[in-house]
Amino acid sequence: MDTENPLSTVWPLPVRGEPFHRADAESLRRMDAISAATACAKLHTMGITRTAVQGPTALETGSRVVGSALTLQFMPQREDIASGHGQEYIERDTALWAVLETVQPGDVLVVQAWGSAFTGCFGDMLVRYFKRRGGAGIVVDGRIRDAARVRRLGVPIWCTGTTPHYASQTDLFPWAYDVPVAAGGVLCLPGDVVVADDDGAVIVPAAKAPALIQDAEDHEDWESFSRMRLEQGARLSDYYPLSANSRAEYELWRDSRPKLPAQ
Amino acid sequence: MDTENPLSTVWPLPVRGEPFHRADAESLRRMDAISAATACAKLHTMGITRTAVQGPTALETGSRVVGSALTLQFMPQREDIASGHGQEYIERDTALWAVLETVQPGDVLVVQAWGSAFTGCFGDMLVRYFKRRGGAGIVVDGRIRDAARVRRLGVPIWCTGTTPHYASQTDLFPWAYDVPVAAGGVLCLPGDVVVADDDGAVIVPAAKAPALIQDAEDHEDWESFSRMRLEQGARLSDYYPLSANSRAEYELWRDSRPKLPAQ
Amino acid sequence: MDTENPLSTVWPLPVRGEPFHRADAESLRRMDAISAATACAKLHTMGITRTAVQGPTALETGSRVVGSALTLQFMPQREDIASGHGQEYIERDTALWAVLETVQPGDVLVVQAWGSAFTGCFGDMLVRYFKRRGGAGIVVDGRIRDAARVRRLGVPIWCTGTTPHYASQTDLFPWAYDVPVAAGGVLCLPGDVVVADDDGAVIVPAAKAPALIQDAEDHEDWESFSRMRLEQGARLSDYYPLSANSRAEYELWRDSRPKLPAQ
Amino acid sequence: MDTENPLSTVWPLPVRGEPFHRADAESLRRMDAISAATACAKLHTMGITRTAVQGPTALETGSRVVGSALTLQFMPQREDIASGHGQEYIERDTALWAVLETVQPGDVLVVQAWGSAFTGCFGDMLVRYFKRRGGAGIVVDGRIRDAARVRRLGVPIWCTGTTPHYASQTDLFPWAYDVPVAAGGVLCLPGDVVVADDDGAVIVPAAKAPALIQDAEDHEDWESFSRMRLEQGARLSDYYPLSANSRAEYELWRDSRPKLPAQ
Amino acid sequence: MDTENPLSTVWPLPVRGEPFHRADAESLRRMDAISAATACAKLHTMGITRTAVQGPTALETGSRVVGSALTLQFMPQREDIASGHGQEYIERDTALWAVLETVQPGDVLVVQAWGSAFTGCFGDMLVRYFKRRGGAGIVVDGRIRDAARVRRLGVPIWCTGTTPHYASQTDLFPWAYDVPVAAGGVLCLPGDVVVADDDGAVIVPAAKAPALIQDAEDHEDWESFSRMRLEQGARLSDYYPLSANSRAEYELWRDSRPKLPAQ
Amino acid sequence: MDTENPLSTVWPLPVRGEPFHRADAESLRRMDAISAATACAKLHTMGITRTAVQGPTALETGSRVVGSALTLQFMPQREDIASGHGQEYIERDTALWAVLETVQPGDVLVVQAWGSAFTGCFGDMLVRYFKRRGGAGIVVDGRIRDAARVRRLGVPIWCTGTTPHYASQTDLFPWAYDVPVAAGGVLCLPGDVVVADDDGAVIVPAAKAPALIQDAEDHEDWESFSRMRLEQGARLSDYYPLSANSRAEYELWRDSRPKLPAQ
């Protein structure tokens, strides 16, 4: 086995994808007022139908994050390439460590881990380091470990559960980063926008963000009007969604409001 | 497409079942002291064996509701009849909106949504309206969305999870209400009694409620006696369940008690 | 049916295994500082690869227990041997009641219940009694009932969910105790050490405990050093895991520390 | 229990839907040349996206049927309404027997049985009777029993497996017929066209059949041209699908052919 | 490790249960005319409701066996007790080899293998030996390997699939024989009667066989009468099941028949 | 959208990996005598433990193939990159068409399709073309369509089922070829050796083939000796696996044989 890089004999690891552009700060700032549900619905009407990551749920109720996607991909473990039987000496050289050294403030790490019940992709030490580098959140189609300590770190995480297993203990191995990944049946390119909350995580294609934001801001605004009317006793079918009449009423209300940021 | 009712061309929607009787108030009041577990066990001994809704769990720990069942049924979406691609203009005319306009105080909405992971049957606006009309709780064999806002509304909900998808975004469509439904493998007729708590939701056939209540009140009462004895150091097998001896002891204790309502 | 023991006609129940040795107190005490994740990782490097119970999760976030395994085994119900149709008069004579009468302080009950969604293995009364006898925790590859009351008892429980069903209501029946069991794909012998926390439950073969403890204490210690360095801004790959250099640095730090118990 | 109709006390069973029109004979005849795969693809391009019944597979390799849908719906069993504990005296009065008395030659029975592994919806006697009445095939989202005998009858059947259980032995009960049903996630109205082969069953909305047929006949025709060219050694990308050039070539070939029905 | 028995250090393996009585030859002979479906239905009406093994299906269509149950139990593998990493030297000493040395002509081996997709419980050599000893069939809640060769041996097998893995390659290890086992959710005691055909495998409690046979023979007989009438054009509801009238007609037919063994 | 390549706007597709070496002809020839089960077992003893593809089964009983792996990878569909809504004009430009144009005689196509039930990766036309180019077999962790026609082509295929859907109709899209893929939980590099039969498909790392062959040839040889002895009435434990004594006996037999190729 090559002493320089013990992973390199059969297939050179880690694989690193091409450089990519992170989502722009202004998009991320405005997206902050938009729920995962609204993002998902608006993308659907824009023709992008597979955006909600299936499987991972918020580790803590009340979690929420918006950020630019940084990606990590696991593949099935194979002992002639790399395995986790001596974790201390192997994982250090993998995509798992490598991607963490590239985290920039605000990044959301999106991880293809095949929904494995046996792979604890991140534990206390790695999440701690991720946080120190400014990482904003993690969406992993797999499990985490050291859950009690990880919870205390306060990094919002969407995962498929917890496990005592470490990342390469059983079935998977960190393979690549900065590459397109599939998480919970959704494609995520590096630099896409991730919006995640208690409903789950939604991947917003980077180029779709501006149109989505405009549409969603209007939506969140008229919904707040509808909500007010419903609280005042109005009939659901008259105000949600807006009818022609109530849309007109809303627009009057909207235009006569003092100007404030949405939400 | 018919402009009066855009859903009516192939099959007239929404379907509405026959008028039904809600469970009587006295039954509901007395049922309030009975846990889902006791209701399920007693129905089993009365020969009704499939009463515990499989799948949906309490959105919030500590939830509890007893009420009369109002039913809603989803069916697979088909674009020649109805689909959710333009939600604002379609869902308003469906059974989902219609059933909400019939909610009466204390109703528990029981929803057949096939356990779909892709259907967010209710969001903030609908649950808000449901609550305003006095709805007591929701048992949905499917998911909800806007979970963060919905939680704040405080309506007890049993569901199979959360999702960013809206009700008719993907695979299902609201079809009928006031009809028999199947939720989590259990049949629910309109007007049945729903008892739901942290153990899950149980459907009590309306006509079985009186006998169940009588049996359960006795059960809850002797269990409180057993609990007391166990706390005093008694042997489990002597006091749970009651033996002939401890039953006699319990009856003495019961009959010598000052008369108070059970529990 | 035999009036002495109503279960005995076809197959004598309950089955009780051979007497066994509980894990020694000193091992349990030292194991208390070791997480399920560390135990699982160390056993893996020691060649024991299937130790993490799949399925059961902590009923309450923040649960943690270490104890000696007491085992209980369910088998599929069959009416000619035993069934739960008259629970009060049958379950009392089963392995479920019998094992509870043998609980010793610090025991962790490990239950083979086939991951059944229909079997509420323990309810309020049984957990209450278990607690009174000093039971430390329960790991059940099945469900519990009376969850609201059980939560208030504060006994740490790992289970696959809650259900209104009682233990022998539907598909399973208590069969044996003090026998080897399989829980979530892991073998547990009576007297093995159970370590369970928010990551899940790990079964430690009794004879492996001493070596595991020694290895794990060292691990937890250098990790606390690494954690400190990471918090001080060090690079992940330099300090986690320790390199030759940082190992030397750690050992200096460790040996110059005032002597205190690990963690 | 009502001696006239033992099912009628709580809810009048069986439920029968409105009269419906069977698919017209000419459509069925022309559809006979179209595979389930082509029907599914063409409906997709026509905007009907959920047509392929998930779960049921052909009981015998090489099965194929086209016919008009006759529908049957099971619901969860509940002992206060109806249960199968005395099958000989109960099932006779259910929708299962009733629908069989309405079978017309060429009908394909489509059955909503929730994919149950415990419900053997049809056995030898019922399939025998179905065949005698001219039934063309069965698509059941559930299981069948008496599989050895049923196979010998030669009726093409798509099901989710076999089981020794009879229809109402365990979890479901025949509830309604001539109603819209959901089978394997697909809506089927009475009178829709069913096309089933080794790929599975596809539900064609009755009103979409004419357009589908026209589109599919063209498709099957140019595919036969492409197939010929590929066999002659042509490059896949040049002939499948047709390019502008090969489309022109095909049209020449088509128009110069002696006129024969497609396939 | 003990050189006499390499499995004995931690737990003495293999475990062997008590001696048992095989089902009597006359019962087995008469049961031969009864289908799995009829056995299952009749046991249900006799109050034994969980008899149909879930999961395993016939490896070859048209398989059928009746025999006395010989049992084998796998448990999760644990390397400190036994593992399959050096199969040639370990499996020979396990319950898998041991049970094969006890096979008697007509035995049906019933195997608890947890439905594992990774365990090929039997391959060519073991099935070959089983056949040589007169084994009649195998019902295994797990997989087999060497399927092509095994099929040629002609031993009827019900299993959950095929796999290239050998028995102790991955997750399970042969543990005990001549003990009660659970296969596909059904309890099987050594010496019970197994009836398996294309519908699946049914476990008949030994003591229930005589009553079942009598009931089933009558059932198979009147069904053959009903079948005849249906073929003659009778109405389903008049002859299946028999009404009071058609029962009388059947009894006349039966009693006037020349006396022949049923079916 | 770019008219040259309609897929290229957001992410350039198809992705093609680096050139690779096919497995050498001599290895493939000798591997032809080795079963998937033996390959899997021998790799396990050589330390390669995850080699058996989970999920895909032989479309036709009796299938068998050995060949060099050619790889194809699907990813979740996203409409801003590529979708199958106009299949005729899109799929032609994807990795699915591209990989077929690179097939060389003897290749086995290994496809990462995520086990999707909705994706019919190959139909009649594509398999037909694959066969014309000399393709030897297909292992697809997904479904195929046009199953009746595909079966007649005689190309051995391992898949997770059939479906009427075409490749990009619903959830996935052809993304890359000549890249490492994961199929059924197993890593496959381009140029690995695929051995598939009725037990399933096994991926043999190319560099491990020579050692595997040597080991397996010996194994198949002594097994044929054991098989002979068992047929002659020997005791299983004496001849399978070989003991020291029977190994010696085998070696005498082997060495005294006329020299013939194994099997």
PDB file of C-alpha atoms in Angstrom, chain A residues 9-104:
ATOM      1  CA  THR A   9      -3.503   2.135  -5.306  1.00  0.00           C
ATOM      2  CA  VAL A  10      -6.669   1.074  -7.106  1.00  0.00           C
ATOM      3  CA  TRP A  11      -8.517   4.348  -7.489  1.00  0.00           C
ATOM      4  CA  PRO A  12      -7.134   7.754  -6.507  1.00  0.00           C
ATOM      5  CA  LEU A  13      -9.125   9.140  -3.585  1.00  0.00           C
ATOM      6  CA  PRO A  14     -10.476  11.533  -2.625  1.00  0.00           C
ATOM      7  CA  VAL A  15     -12.087  12.635  -5.871  1.00  0.00           C
ATOM      8  CA  ARG A  16     -12.569  16.389  -6.044  1.00  0.00           C
ATOM      9  CA  GLY A  17     -14.926  18.020  -8.518  1.00  0.00           C
ATOM     10  CA  GLU A  18     -14.425  21.261 -10.412  1.00  0.00           C
ATOM     11  CA  PRO A  19     -14.323  24.638  -8.662  1.00  0.00           C
ATOM     12  CA  PHE A  20     -17.821  26.085  -8.301  1.00  0.00           C
ATOM     13  CA  HIS A  21     -19.542  29.336  -7.471  1.00  0.00           C
ATOM     14  CA  ARG A  22     -21.283  29.670  -4.176  1.00  0.00           C
ATOM     15  CA  ALA A  23     -24.780  31.139  -4.185  1.00  0.00           C
ATOM     16  CA  ASP A  24     -24.632  34.933  -4.003  1.00  0.00           C
ATOM     17  CA  ALA A  25     -25.052  36.609  -0.646  1.00  0.00           C
ATOM     18  CA  GLU A  26     -28.026  38.739  -1.682  1.00  0.00           C
ATOM     19  CA  SER A  27     -30.016  35.688  -2.789  1.00  0.00           C
ATOM     20  CA  LEU A  28     -29.234  33.950   0.457  1.00  0.00           C
ATOM     21  CA  ARG A  29     -30.265  36.993   2.469  1.00  0.00           C
ATOM     22  CA  ARG A  30     -33.620  37.322   0.728  1.00  0.00           C
ATOM     23  CA  MET A  31     -34.233  33.581   0.777  1.00  0.00           C
ATOM     24  CA  ASP A  32     -34.003  33.758   4.529  1.00  0.00           C
ATOM     25  CA  ALA A  33     -37.628  34.869   4.748  1.00  0.00           C
ATOM     26  CA  ILE A  34     -38.925  31.946   2.688  1.00  0.00           C
ATOM     27  CA  SER A  35     -40.024  28.623   4.129  1.00  0.00           C
ATOM     28  CA  ALA A  36     -38.990  25.275   2.677  1.00  0.00           C
ATOM     29  CA  ALA A  37     -42.657  24.669   1.859  1.00  0.00           C
ATOM     30  CA  THR A  38     -42.998  27.907  -0.100  1.00  0.00           C
ATOM     31  CA  ALA A  39     -39.702  27.297  -1.916  1.00  0.00           C
ATOM     32  CA  CYS A  40     -40.842  23.801  -2.867  1.00  0.00           C
ATOM     33  CA  ALA A  41     -44.269  24.957  -4.064  1.00  0.00           C
ATOM     34  CA  LYS A  42     -42.892  27.844  -6.097  1.00  0.00           C
ATOM     35  CA  LEU A  43     -40.225  25.689  -7.744  1.00  0.00           C
ATOM     36  CA  HIS A  44     -42.986  23.237  -8.624  1.00  0.00           C
ATOM     37  CA  THR A  45     -44.982  25.891 -10.404  1.00  0.00           C
ATOM     38  CA  MET A  46     -41.737  26.935 -12.140  1.00  0.00           C
ATOM     39  CA  GLY A  47     -41.451  23.368 -13.448  1.00  0.00           C
ATOM     40  CA  ILE A  48     -38.813  22.003 -11.063  1.00  0.00           C
ATOM     41  CA  THR A  49     -40.643  19.143  -9.397  1.00  0.00           C
ATOM     42  CA  ARG A  50     -38.101  17.101  -7.412  1.00  0.00           C
ATOM     43  CA  THR A  51     -36.695  19.469  -4.804  1.00  0.00           C
ATOM     44  CA  ALA A  52     -37.696  18.109  -1.384  1.00  0.00           C
ATOM     45  CA  VAL A  53     -35.056  15.776   0.062  1.00  0.00           C
ATOM     46  CA  GLN A  54     -36.831  12.580   1.187  1.00  0.00           C
ATOM     47  CA  GLY A  55     -35.708  10.956   4.417  1.00  0.00           C
ATOM     48  CA  PRO A  56     -33.611  13.371   6.431  1.00  0.00           C
ATOM     49  CA  THR A  57     -35.500  15.233   9.159  1.00  0.00           C
ATOM     50  CA  ALA A  58     -34.422  17.962  11.529  1.00  0.00           C
ATOM     51  CA  LEU A  59     -32.390  16.593  14.432  1.00  0.00           C
ATOM     52  CA  GLU A  60     -33.871  19.338  16.577  1.00  0.00           C
ATOM     53  CA  THR A  61     -37.384  20.753  16.258  1.00  0.00           C
ATOM     54  CA  GLY A  62     -37.229  24.383  15.243  1.00  0.00           C
ATOM     55  CA  SER A  63     -34.117  24.062  13.095  1.00  0.00           C
ATOM     56  CA  ARG A  64     -33.763  26.327  10.096  1.00  0.00           C
ATOM     57  CA  VAL A  65     -30.995  27.140   7.661  1.00  0.00           C
ATOM     58  CA  VAL A  66     -30.434  28.819   4.311  1.00  0.00           C
ATOM     59  CA  GLY A  67     -27.054  28.496   2.649  1.00  0.00           C
ATOM     60  CA  SER A  68     -24.927  27.572  -0.309  1.00  0.00           C
ATOM     61  CA  ALA A  69     -24.473  23.852  -0.919  1.00  0.00           C
ATOM     62  CA  LEU A  70     -21.109  22.203  -0.362  1.00  0.00           C
ATOM     63  CA  THR A  71     -21.283  18.570  -1.407  1.00  0.00           C
ATOM     64  CA  LEU A  72     -19.860  15.260  -0.182  1.00  0.00           C
ATOM     65  CA  GLN A  73     -20.431  11.826  -1.649  1.00  0.00           C
ATOM     66  CA  PHE A  74     -20.084   8.417  -0.012  1.00  0.00           C
ATOM     67  CA  MET A  75     -19.794   5.196  -2.019  1.00  0.00           C
ATOM     68  CA  PRO A  76     -19.980   1.546  -0.940  1.00  0.00           C
ATOM     69  CA  GLN A  77     -16.862   0.449   0.893  1.00  0.00           C
ATOM     70  CA  ARG A  78     -14.493  -2.003  -0.757  1.00  0.00           C
ATOM     71  CA  GLU A  79     -11.459  -3.247   1.067  1.00  0.00           C
ATOM     72  CA  ASP A  80      -9.108  -3.242  -1.934  1.00  0.00           C
ATOM     73  CA  ILE A  81      -9.659   0.509  -2.314  1.00  0.00           C
ATOM     74  CA  ALA A  82     -10.358   1.742   1.175  1.00  0.00           C
ATOM     75  CA  SER A  83     -12.109   0.568   4.291  1.00  0.00           C
ATOM     76  CA  GLY A  84     -12.613   1.837   7.785  1.00  0.00           C
ATOM     77  CA  HIS A  85     -11.140  -1.027   9.746  1.00  0.00           C
ATOM     78  CA  GLY A  86      -8.411   1.227  11.100  1.00  0.00           C
ATOM     79  CA  GLN A  87     -10.313   4.470  11.142  1.00  0.00           C
ATOM     80  CA  GLU A  88      -7.681   6.654  12.763  1.00  0.00           C
ATOM     81  CA  TYR A  89      -5.254   6.074   9.947  1.00  0.00           C
ATOM     82  CA  ILE A  90      -7.609   6.029   6.987  1.00  0.00           C
ATOM     83  CA  GLU A  91     -10.463   8.489   7.301  1.00  0.00           C
ATOM     84  CA  ARG A  92      -8.044  11.378   7.724  1.00  0.00           C
ATOM     85  CA  ASP A  93      -7.105  11.031   4.068  1.00  0.00           C
ATOM     86  CA  THR A  94     -10.626  10.854   2.721  1.00  0.00           C
ATOM     87  CA  ALA A  95     -13.117  13.254   1.195  1.00  0.00           C
ATOM     88  CA  LEU A  96     -14.729  13.568   4.624  1.00  0.00           C
ATOM     89  CA  TRP A  97     -11.732  15.330   6.105  1.00  0.00           C
ATOM     90  CA  ALA A  98     -10.923  17.102   2.842  1.00  0.00           C
ATOM     91  CA  VAL A  99     -14.316  18.720   2.444  1.00  0.00           C
ATOM     92  CA  LEU A 100     -14.236  20.007   5.994  1.00  0.00           C
ATOM     93  CA  GLU A 101     -11.001  21.862   5.239  1.00  0.00           C
ATOM     94  CA  THR A 102     -12.844  23.774   2.485  1.00  0.00           C
ATOM     95  CA  VAL A 103     -15.881  24.918   4.468  1.00  0.00           C
ATOM     96  CA  GLN A 104     -16.611  28.623   4.149  1.00  0.00           C
TER      97      GLN A 104
END
